[in-house]
Amino acid sequence: MRSATRLDLLGTEQAYLVLGAARRLEAAGHKVVHLEIGEPDMPTPPHVVEAGIRALRDGLTRYALAAGVPELRDAIAHSLAARGVHAAAENVIVTPGAKPMLFAAALALIQPGDEVLTPDPGFPIYESVVRFAGGRPVYYPLDESRAFAPDVAAIADRITPRTRVIILNLPHNPTGGVAAPDDLTRLAALARQHDLWVISDEVYGQVRYDGKWDSIAALPGMAERTCIVDGFSKAYSMTGWRLGYGVMPKWLADPVTTLLINNISCTATFVQYAGVAALTGPQDAVKRMVSGLRGKRDQLVRGLNAIEGITCATPAGAFYCFPDVSGLLERTGLTSESFAERLLEDAHVAVLAGSAFGPGGKGHLRMCYATDPALIDLALQRIRTFVGSLAGVGAR
Ligand code: PLP
């Protein structure tokens, strides 16, 4: 017996595998520092929790319309103005997290044989869903020398008559990179010139330390060829609630709604009302989280750069560092995977190998710093000792 071959096309996320290994160590009594899973450590803002509970008490426990409850679609449409996008509720589709929207966008936009420009390194689910939809991911590089900003010329070089979609993720997982000034405009011009779609994953849109919240969909002629993928997981610490959305032209929203009717029916109704509270209530928790993250980012970057063999650029957004450990790997013969495995097994610090994000991640690690500063210090101490213990390498 075997499963249908289409499932063989799916990739996975290393974060869940590493989390499983870390949990096994914890079950054996070890204290693991978790820098692997990408989620804020703040609780969901209390007024959002209250709105969810109130919705449950009010009996909002039945099916909702497939595309989302009107109040939430409206609130999302209004909220888009903060990134310069003008949309109506009819452009918004609500899903249980950003991921199902990504999946739906891939199935809705990619024809078998289409080439899809995909960031390398990048969120591994992009490649997975592109292949699942019958497309061919074509990597475009994100280079440390450009602070991991997309290189418009490198993207242009990879466009062929088969190219149909560019996937953007800004700020970017795993590097924290954002677009260089004016590059969104140049990317938009490319998309228009070659008649391409953009799937713009903006889940870290508010988590940026300088510069304003923007979107390629705000640029002239782009709303009609962009599908924004976004959600509440990261900005509102709602990873477990499962609430996300897509923004797209209405003509596309209709068949995407049919797709959702076929797989999810709708997103949990009471959760959607918590989402309304998140968007329409006070935004101070988001601001506090981002300003707290800045300090944690600086703490981790400074600490990593003080360890011999590790260099780490300061990321402009999201909550990940992407340190370069290639010098250490060369000296020790480890790969980024075996380095990450040993760091977990020997030093009980859970991180992800950069190579889990594509070939461009080789020689790097991904660390999520959305955690307690005391745990960041503990992780740094353990990493320093671990690096010092590797043959032929001394720690400063
Ligand atoms: N897109 C990126 C780049 C992510 O890093 C993640 C989560 O890690 C998601 C999408 C999925 O978010 P959600 O929890 O809303 O499904």
Short mmCIF file of C-alpha atoms and ligand atoms in Angstrom, two decimals:
data_model
loop_
_atom_site.label_atom_id
_atom_site.label_comp_id
_atom_site.label_asym_id
_atom_site.label_seq_id
_atom_site.Cartn_x
_atom_site.Cartn_y
_atom_site.Cartn_z
CA MET A 1 0.00 0.00 0.00
CA ARG A 2 1.26 3.52 -0.64
CA SER A 3 -0.01 7.06 -0.72
CA ALA A 4 -0.72 8.87 -3.96
CA THR A 5 2.49 9.97 -5.64
CA ARG A 6 1.52 13.64 -5.54
CA LEU A 7 2.32 13.67 -1.83
CA ASP A 8 5.93 12.81 -2.73
CA LEU A 9 6.19 16.33 -4.16
CA LEU A 10 5.71 17.93 -0.76
CA GLY A 11 8.66 19.16 1.28
CA THR A 12 8.51 20.00 4.97
CA GLU A 13 9.76 22.46 7.57
CA GLN A 14 12.84 21.45 9.52
CA ALA A 15 11.59 23.55 12.45
CA TYR A 16 9.03 20.89 13.36
CA LEU A 17 11.61 18.07 13.17
CA VAL A 18 14.07 19.99 15.37
CA LEU A 19 11.28 20.87 17.80
CA GLY A 20 10.49 17.14 18.07
CA ALA A 21 14.15 16.32 18.80
CA ALA A 22 14.32 19.14 21.38
CA ARG A 23 11.16 17.86 23.09
CA ARG A 24 12.73 14.39 23.36
CA LEU A 25 15.76 15.91 25.12
CA GLU A 26 13.43 17.81 27.44
CA ALA A 27 11.52 14.62 28.23
CA ALA A 28 14.89 13.13 29.23
CA GLY A 29 15.33 15.99 31.73
CA HIS A 30 17.52 18.45 29.78
CA LYS A 31 16.91 22.19 29.61
CA VAL A 32 16.85 23.15 25.94
CA VAL A 33 17.04 26.75 24.70
CA HIS A 34 14.60 27.03 21.82
CA LEU A 35 15.77 29.26 18.99
CA GLU A 36 14.32 27.03 16.27
CA ILE A 37 10.61 27.70 16.01
CA GLY A 38 9.51 31.01 14.50
CA GLU A 39 7.01 32.48 16.89
CA PRO A 40 6.82 35.46 19.24
CA ASP A 41 7.10 34.59 22.93
CA MET A 42 4.59 37.29 23.91
CA PRO A 43 1.09 36.16 24.86
CA THR A 44 -1.78 37.07 22.55
CA PRO A 45 -2.93 40.58 23.61
CA PRO A 46 -5.59 40.21 26.35
CA HIS A 47 -8.27 42.18 24.48
CA VAL A 48 -7.91 39.74 21.58
CA VAL A 49 -8.25 36.73 23.90
CA GLU A 50 -11.32 38.36 25.48
CA ALA A 51 -12.90 38.93 22.06
CA GLY A 52 -12.36 35.25 21.19
CA ILE A 53 -13.92 34.12 24.48
CA ARG A 54 -16.81 36.55 24.08
CA ALA A 55 -17.45 35.23 20.59
CA LEU A 56 -17.55 31.68 21.95
CA ARG A 57 -19.95 32.72 24.71
CA ASP A 58 -22.10 34.57 22.19
CA GLY A 59 -22.52 31.33 20.27
CA LEU A 60 -20.33 32.26 17.31
CA THR A 61 -19.47 28.60 16.96
CA ARG A 62 -21.17 27.74 13.70
CA TYR A 63 -20.03 27.75 10.10
CA ALA A 64 -19.06 31.14 8.69
CA LEU A 65 -19.12 32.20 5.06
CA ALA A 66 -16.25 30.46 3.25
CA ALA A 67 -14.37 33.67 2.45
CA GLY A 68 -14.63 34.94 6.03
CA VAL A 69 -17.05 36.88 8.21
CA PRO A 70 -17.86 40.30 6.71
CA GLU A 71 -16.62 42.17 9.82
CA LEU A 72 -13.16 40.63 9.52
CA ARG A 73 -12.91 41.01 5.75
CA ASP A 74 -13.84 44.68 6.23
CA ALA A 75 -11.35 45.17 9.05
CA ILE A 76 -8.57 43.57 6.99
CA ALA A 77 -9.42 45.70 3.95
CA HIS A 78 -9.22 48.86 6.12
CA SER A 79 -5.99 47.76 7.77
CA LEU A 80 -4.25 47.46 4.42
CA ALA A 81 -4.11 51.27 4.11
CA ALA A 82 -1.24 51.24 6.64
CA ARG A 83 0.93 49.64 3.97
CA GLY A 84 -0.48 51.83 1.18
CA VAL A 85 -2.86 49.21 -0.27
CA HIS A 86 -6.43 50.19 -1.06
CA ALA A 87 -8.70 47.17 -1.19
CA ALA A 88 -12.29 46.25 -0.39
CA ALA A 89 -13.72 43.33 1.58
CA GLU A 90 -14.42 41.53 -1.72
CA ASN A 91 -10.64 41.31 -2.31
CA VAL A 92 -10.01 39.61 1.03
CA ILE A 93 -10.17 35.87 1.74
CA VAL A 94 -9.76 34.61 5.31
CA THR A 95 -7.96 31.31 5.95
CA PRO A 96 -6.80 29.30 9.00
CA GLY A 97 -3.30 30.84 8.98
CA ALA A 98 -1.19 32.32 6.23
CA LYS A 99 0.01 28.90 5.11
CA PRO A 100 -3.32 27.68 3.71
CA MET A 101 -3.50 30.95 1.75
CA LEU A 102 -0.05 30.31 0.34
CA PHE A 103 -1.18 26.84 -0.68
CA ALA A 104 -4.37 28.21 -2.23
CA ALA A 105 -2.46 30.94 -4.09
CA ALA A 106 -0.05 28.36 -5.54
CA LEU A 107 -2.91 26.11 -6.66
CA ALA A 108 -4.81 29.05 -8.10
CA LEU A 109 -1.97 30.72 -10.01
CA ILE A 110 0.55 28.08 -11.09
CA GLN A 111 -0.06 25.98 -14.19
CA PRO A 112 1.89 22.73 -14.68
CA GLY A 113 5.28 23.64 -16.16
CA ASP A 114 5.23 27.26 -14.99
CA GLU A 115 8.43 28.64 -13.57
CA VAL A 116 8.14 30.41 -10.24
CA LEU A 117 10.91 32.71 -9.02
CA THR A 118 11.52 31.63 -5.45
CA PRO A 119 13.91 33.16 -2.87
CA ASP A 120 17.01 31.15 -1.94
CA PRO A 121 17.39 30.93 0.97
CA GLY A 122 13.66 31.05 1.62
CA PHE A 123 10.73 29.65 3.57
CA PRO A 124 10.80 25.98 2.47
CA ILE A 125 7.04 25.80 2.00
CA TYR A 126 7.34 27.97 -1.14
CA GLU A 127 9.29 25.36 -3.04
CA SER A 128 7.01 22.64 -1.69
CA VAL A 129 3.74 24.25 -2.78
CA VAL A 130 5.16 25.32 -6.15
CA ARG A 131 6.12 21.71 -6.92
CA PHE A 132 2.81 20.44 -5.58
CA ALA A 133 1.00 22.76 -7.99
CA GLY A 134 3.07 21.35 -10.88
CA GLY A 135 5.36 24.36 -11.17
CA ARG A 136 9.12 24.56 -11.23
CA PRO A 137 10.81 26.68 -8.57
CA VAL A 138 13.62 28.80 -10.01
CA TYR A 139 15.75 30.14 -7.21
CA TYR A 140 16.80 33.75 -7.07
CA PRO A 141 19.65 34.43 -4.68
CA LEU A 142 19.51 36.56 -1.56
CA ASP A 143 23.05 37.48 -0.79
CA GLU A 144 24.58 38.54 2.51
CA SER A 145 26.66 41.19 0.70
CA ARG A 146 23.36 42.97 -0.16
CA ALA A 147 21.95 42.51 3.37
CA PHE A 148 19.82 39.71 1.87
CA ALA A 149 17.73 42.19 -0.14
CA PRO A 150 16.35 40.78 -3.41
CA ASP A 151 18.67 41.58 -6.32
CA VAL A 152 16.40 42.90 -9.07
CA ALA A 153 19.00 42.28 -11.80
CA ALA A 154 19.44 38.65 -10.67
CA ILE A 155 15.67 38.20 -10.71
CA ALA A 156 15.41 39.77 -14.20
CA ASP A 157 18.13 37.39 -15.46
CA ARG A 158 16.05 34.41 -14.46
CA ILE A 159 12.85 35.43 -16.25
CA THR A 160 11.97 33.20 -19.23
CA PRO A 161 8.81 32.86 -21.33
CA ARG A 162 7.72 30.15 -18.80
CA THR A 163 7.99 32.44 -15.77
CA ARG A 164 4.59 33.10 -14.26
CA VAL A 165 5.05 34.13 -10.63
CA ILE A 166 7.60 35.86 -8.39
CA ILE A 167 7.40 34.99 -4.72
CA LEU A 168 8.48 37.83 -2.43
CA ASN A 169 8.81 37.59 1.32
CA LEU A 170 9.68 40.93 2.91
CA PRO A 171 10.83 41.12 5.66
CA HIS A 172 12.32 37.76 4.96
CA ASN A 173 12.45 34.41 6.71
CA PRO A 174 15.19 33.19 7.36
CA THR A 175 17.47 36.21 6.89
CA GLY A 176 15.47 39.21 8.14
CA GLY A 177 16.25 41.01 4.87
CA VAL A 178 14.03 43.74 3.44
CA ALA A 179 13.97 45.35 -0.02
CA ALA A 180 16.51 48.08 -0.77
CA PRO A 181 15.00 51.56 -1.41
CA ASP A 182 13.24 51.74 -4.81
CA ASP A 183 13.67 48.03 -5.47
CA LEU A 184 9.98 47.30 -4.96
CA THR A 185 9.31 49.82 -7.73
CA ARG A 186 11.84 48.08 -9.98
CA LEU A 187 10.38 44.66 -9.14
CA ALA A 188 6.89 45.95 -9.90
CA ALA A 189 8.11 47.23 -13.28
CA LEU A 190 9.54 43.77 -14.04
CA ALA A 191 6.27 42.08 -13.09
CA ARG A 192 4.28 44.43 -15.33
CA GLN A 193 6.72 44.17 -18.22
CA HIS A 194 6.72 40.35 -18.20
CA ASP A 195 3.08 39.96 -17.18
CA LEU A 196 3.93 38.12 -13.96
CA TRP A 197 2.01 37.49 -10.77
CA VAL A 198 3.55 38.34 -7.43
CA ILE A 199 2.78 36.25 -4.37
CA SER A 200 3.80 38.68 -1.65
CA ASP A 201 4.20 36.99 1.72
CA GLU A 202 3.91 39.85 4.19
CA VAL A 203 3.57 37.92 7.46
CA TYR A 204 6.50 39.87 8.94
CA GLY A 205 5.33 43.19 7.42
CA GLN A 206 5.06 44.97 10.78
CA VAL A 207 8.21 43.44 12.21
CA ARG A 208 10.75 45.86 10.78
CA TYR A 209 13.13 48.05 12.72
CA ASP A 210 13.57 50.95 10.31
CA GLY A 211 11.60 52.19 7.38
CA LYS A 212 7.90 52.00 6.83
CA TRP A 213 5.50 49.15 6.30
CA ASP A 214 5.10 48.77 2.54
CA SER A 215 3.76 46.34 -0.02
CA ILE A 216 4.42 45.82 -3.70
CA ALA A 217 0.62 45.69 -4.12
CA ALA A 218 0.50 49.43 -3.34
CA LEU A 219 2.42 50.31 -6.50
CA PRO A 220 0.65 51.34 -9.73
CA GLY A 221 -0.82 48.43 -11.68
CA MET A 222 0.19 45.87 -9.03
CA ALA A 223 -3.05 45.20 -7.12
CA GLU A 224 -4.34 43.37 -10.19
CA ARG A 225 -1.33 41.03 -10.34
CA THR A 226 -0.48 40.54 -6.66
CA CYS A 227 -1.77 38.08 -4.12
CA ILE A 228 -0.81 39.29 -0.64
CA VAL A 229 -0.44 36.48 1.87
CA ASP A 230 -0.59 37.62 5.48
CA GLY A 231 -1.88 36.61 8.88
CA PHE A 232 -2.14 37.23 12.57
CA SER A 233 0.42 34.67 13.78
CA LYS A 234 3.50 36.84 13.95
CA ALA A 235 2.33 40.43 14.54
CA TYR A 236 -0.35 39.55 17.09
CA SER A 237 1.27 36.48 18.71
CA MET A 238 -1.56 34.29 17.45
CA THR A 239 0.33 31.33 16.00
CA GLY A 240 -1.96 28.76 17.62
CA TRP A 241 -5.21 30.50 16.76
CA ARG A 242 -4.65 29.83 13.06
CA LEU A 243 -5.80 32.98 11.33
CA GLY A 244 -4.51 34.38 8.06
CA TYR A 245 -5.72 35.95 4.85
CA GLY A 246 -5.08 36.70 1.22
CA VAL A 247 -5.73 39.88 -0.74
CA MET A 248 -6.26 39.54 -4.49
CA PRO A 249 -8.37 40.76 -7.41
CA LYS A 250 -12.05 39.91 -6.96
CA TRP A 251 -12.15 37.71 -10.08
CA LEU A 252 -9.50 35.49 -8.45
CA ALA A 253 -11.08 35.66 -4.98
CA ASP A 254 -14.20 33.90 -6.32
CA PRO A 255 -12.53 30.66 -7.54
CA VAL A 256 -10.19 30.71 -4.51
CA THR A 257 -13.33 30.75 -2.34
CA THR A 258 -14.55 27.67 -4.22
CA LEU A 259 -11.20 26.03 -3.51
CA LEU A 260 -11.65 26.77 0.21
CA ILE A 261 -15.20 25.39 0.16
CA ASN A 262 -13.61 22.19 -1.07
CA ASN A 263 -11.05 21.89 1.68
CA ILE A 264 -11.70 23.95 4.82
CA SER A 265 -15.32 25.15 4.44
CA CYS A 266 -14.39 28.18 6.52
CA THR A 267 -12.04 29.50 9.19
CA ALA A 268 -13.16 29.05 12.84
CA THR A 269 -15.86 31.67 13.35
CA PHE A 270 -14.97 32.80 16.90
CA VAL A 271 -11.30 33.04 15.91
CA GLN A 272 -12.27 35.50 13.19
CA TYR A 273 -13.88 37.77 15.79
CA ALA A 274 -10.67 37.69 17.80
CA GLY A 275 -9.00 38.84 14.56
CA VAL A 276 -11.42 41.79 14.30
CA ALA A 277 -10.37 42.83 17.83
CA ALA A 278 -6.70 42.47 16.90
CA LEU A 279 -7.06 44.81 13.93
CA THR A 280 -9.49 47.34 15.32
CA GLY A 281 -8.28 47.46 18.95
CA PRO A 282 -5.18 49.13 20.38
CA GLN A 283 -1.97 48.39 18.47
CA ASP A 284 0.42 49.10 21.35
CA ALA A 285 1.20 45.39 21.89
CA VAL A 286 2.58 45.15 18.33
CA LYS A 287 4.71 48.26 18.84
CA ARG A 288 5.97 46.97 22.20
CA MET A 289 6.82 43.62 20.69
CA VAL A 290 8.80 45.16 17.83
CA SER A 291 10.72 47.50 20.13
CA GLY A 292 11.48 44.58 22.49
CA LEU A 293 12.62 42.49 19.52
CA ARG A 294 15.09 45.18 18.49
CA GLY A 295 16.93 44.82 21.81
CA LYS A 296 16.92 41.02 21.54
CA ARG A 297 18.20 41.21 17.98
CA ASP A 298 21.06 43.44 19.04
CA GLN A 299 21.87 41.20 22.00
CA LEU A 300 22.05 38.06 19.86
CA VAL A 301 23.93 39.68 16.97
CA ARG A 302 26.49 41.23 19.34
CA GLY A 303 26.96 37.96 21.22
CA LEU A 304 27.33 35.89 18.06
CA ASN A 305 29.87 38.28 16.56
CA ALA A 306 31.96 37.93 19.73
CA ILE A 307 32.38 34.20 19.11
CA GLU A 308 35.36 33.30 16.97
CA GLY A 309 34.34 31.78 13.65
CA ILE A 310 30.83 33.29 13.64
CA THR A 311 29.82 36.48 11.85
CA CYS A 312 26.29 37.79 11.94
CA ALA A 313 24.79 40.70 10.01
CA THR A 314 22.15 42.82 11.76
CA PRO A 315 18.78 41.92 10.22
CA ALA A 316 16.39 44.73 9.29
CA GLY A 317 13.19 42.84 10.00
CA ALA A 318 11.41 39.64 11.10
CA PHE A 319 12.81 37.95 14.24
CA TYR A 320 15.58 35.80 12.87
CA CYS A 321 19.36 36.04 12.72
CA PHE A 322 21.17 34.19 9.99
CA PRO A 323 24.77 33.90 11.21
CA ASP A 324 27.54 32.72 8.91
CA VAL A 325 29.38 29.78 10.44
CA SER A 326 31.13 28.68 7.23
CA GLY A 327 34.61 29.29 8.73
CA LEU A 328 33.80 26.94 11.61
CA LEU A 329 32.35 24.35 9.25
CA GLU A 330 35.46 24.42 7.08
CA ARG A 331 37.73 23.95 10.06
CA THR A 332 35.68 21.16 11.63
CA GLY A 333 34.37 19.33 8.57
CA LEU A 334 30.80 19.76 9.82
CA THR A 335 27.88 20.80 7.59
CA SER A 336 25.34 23.33 8.77
CA GLU A 337 22.98 20.36 9.48
CA SER A 338 25.50 18.38 11.51
CA PHE A 339 26.57 21.58 13.31
CA ALA A 340 22.94 22.28 14.26
CA GLU A 341 22.41 18.65 15.31
CA ARG A 342 25.48 18.65 17.54
CA LEU A 343 24.61 22.04 18.99
CA LEU A 344 21.28 20.53 20.06
CA GLU A 345 22.64 17.16 21.24
CA ASP A 346 25.78 18.46 23.00
CA ALA A 347 24.84 21.99 24.07
CA HIS A 348 21.02 21.79 24.13
CA VAL A 349 20.51 24.83 21.94
CA ALA A 350 17.93 24.26 19.20
CA VAL A 351 18.59 26.15 15.95
CA LEU A 352 17.95 25.39 12.28
CA ALA A 353 20.53 24.66 9.60
CA GLY A 354 20.62 27.39 6.95
CA SER A 355 20.57 24.68 4.29
CA ALA A 356 17.01 23.78 5.39
CA PHE A 357 16.05 27.00 3.57
CA GLY A 358 17.68 26.06 0.25
CA PRO A 359 21.18 25.76 -1.16
CA GLY A 360 21.79 29.48 -0.60
CA GLY A 361 21.54 28.88 3.16
CA LYS A 362 24.62 26.68 3.26
CA GLY A 363 27.17 27.73 5.87
CA HIS A 364 24.51 29.52 7.96
CA LEU A 365 22.23 28.86 10.89
CA ARG A 366 18.82 30.34 11.55
CA MET A 367 18.07 31.50 15.07
CA CYS A 368 14.78 32.98 16.25
CA TYR A 369 15.44 35.64 18.89
CA ALA A 370 11.80 36.22 19.88
CA THR A 371 12.49 34.86 23.34
CA ASP A 372 13.55 35.89 26.85
CA PRO A 373 16.84 37.87 26.93
CA ALA A 374 18.06 35.57 29.75
CA LEU A 375 17.58 32.60 27.41
CA ILE A 376 19.45 34.42 24.64
CA ASP A 377 22.35 34.88 27.08
CA LEU A 378 22.20 31.23 28.06
CA ALA A 379 22.17 30.19 24.40
CA LEU A 380 25.18 32.44 23.70
CA GLN A 381 27.12 30.97 26.63
CA ARG A 382 26.36 27.45 25.45
CA ILE A 383 27.24 28.22 21.83
CA ARG A 384 30.53 29.80 22.93
CA THR A 385 31.43 26.72 24.98
CA PHE A 386 30.32 24.37 22.18
CA VAL A 387 32.38 26.24 19.58
CA GLY A 388 35.35 26.22 21.96
CA SER A 389 35.01 22.45 22.29
CA LEU A 390 35.18 21.83 18.55
CA ALA A 391 38.59 20.52 17.50
CA GLY A 392 40.99 23.21 16.38
CA VAL A 393 38.70 26.09 17.24
CA GLY A 394 39.10 28.46 20.16
CA ALA A 395 36.41 30.71 21.58
CA ARG A 396 37.23 34.31 22.42
N1 PLP B 1 5.20 32.71 5.69
C1 PLP B 1 6.39 32.76 6.32
C2 PLP B 1 7.54 33.42 5.66
C3 PLP B 1 6.54 32.20 7.58
O1 PLP B 1 7.72 32.27 8.20
C4 PLP B 1 5.42 31.56 8.18
C5 PLP B 1 5.53 30.90 9.49
O2 PLP B 1 6.60 30.57 9.97
C6 PLP B 1 4.22 31.53 7.49
C7 PLP B 1 4.14 32.10 6.24
C8 PLP B 1 3.02 30.83 8.04
O3 PLP B 1 2.32 31.59 8.96
P1 PLP B 1 0.96 31.07 9.63
O4 PLP B 1 1.28 30.66 11.03
O5 PLP B 1 0.04 32.25 9.61
O6 PLP B 1 0.42 29.95 8.81
#
